[in-house]
Coordinates of C-alpha atoms in Angstrom, one line a residue:
M139 CA -33.1 207.3 -33.3
P140 CA -29.5 206.7 -32.7
R141 CA -26.7 207.8 -35.7
M142 CA -26.0 204.6 -37.1
I143 CA -30.1 203.7 -38.0
S144 CA -30.7 206.5 -39.3
F145 CA -26.8 206.6 -41.6
I146 CA -28.5 203.1 -42.5
L147 CA -32.0 204.2 -43.7
T148 CA -31.2 207.3 -45.2
R149 CA -28.7 205.7 -47.4
L150 CA -30.9 202.6 -48.2
A151 CA -34.2 205.2 -49.1
T152 CA -31.3 206.9 -51.1
G153 CA -30.0 203.8 -53.1
F154 CA -33.7 202.7 -53.9
A155 CA -35.1 206.1 -55.1
I156 CA -31.8 206.1 -57.6
G157 CA -32.9 202.3 -58.7
C158 CA -36.4 203.0 -58.9
A159 CA -35.1 206.0 -61.6
V160 CA -33.0 204.1 -63.4
G161 CA -35.5 200.8 -63.5
F162 CA -38.2 203.2 -65.2
V163 CA -35.7 204.5 -67.6
V164 CA -34.3 201.0 -68.2
W165 CA -37.5 199.2 -68.9
P166 CA -39.4 200.8 -71.5
N167 CA -35.8 201.3 -73.7
G168 CA -34.1 198.4 -73.2
L169 CA -36.1 195.4 -72.3
L170 CA -39.8 195.3 -73.2
S171 CA -40.5 194.8 -76.7
S172 CA -43.1 195.8 -78.7
T173 CA -44.6 192.4 -80.1
S174 CA -45.2 191.2 -76.4
T175 CA -47.9 188.7 -76.5
A176 CA -48.0 188.9 -72.7
G177 CA -51.4 190.6 -71.3
A178 CA -51.2 193.7 -69.5
L179 CA -51.0 192.2 -66.1
E180 CA -48.0 190.2 -66.6
N181 CA -46.7 193.4 -68.4
Y182 CA -47.1 195.3 -65.0
L183 CA -45.9 192.7 -62.9
A184 CA -43.1 192.0 -64.6
Q185 CA -42.3 195.9 -64.7
G186 CA -43.0 196.2 -61.0
L187 CA -40.5 193.1 -60.1
F188 CA -37.7 194.4 -62.5
I189 CA -38.0 197.8 -61.0
Y190 CA -38.1 196.5 -57.1
F191 CA -34.9 194.0 -57.7
F192 CA -33.1 196.3 -59.5
A193 CA -33.9 199.1 -57.2
S194 CA -33.0 196.8 -53.8
T195 CA -29.6 195.7 -54.9
M196 CA -28.8 199.8 -56.0
S197 CA -29.7 200.0 -52.5
M198 CA -27.2 197.7 -51.2
G199 CA -25.1 198.8 -53.1
Y200 CA -25.1 202.5 -52.2
L201 CA -24.9 201.4 -48.6
A202 CA -22.1 199.3 -48.8
T203 CA -20.5 202.2 -50.4
A204 CA -21.4 204.7 -47.8
L205 CA -19.8 202.2 -45.4
L206 CA -17.0 201.8 -47.0
L207 CA -16.1 205.4 -47.5
E208 CA -17.6 206.9 -44.1
E209 CA -14.7 208.3 -42.0
E210 CA -15.4 208.7 -38.5

């Protein structure tokens, strides 16, 4: 695999993992109210979408920062 593709995939996967971990922490501590009237399926769907969008944003930011700071 070419070095640039390996670099991009590694940074995207690392950023996505960091974003997932942070999303799992942020969702129950800040956004989920105990008086939620939505059903269980809607809660799981909302949580999954939140974590996915949070993680994808973090992965793109991680990649952009890594590209900016790469010295070679």
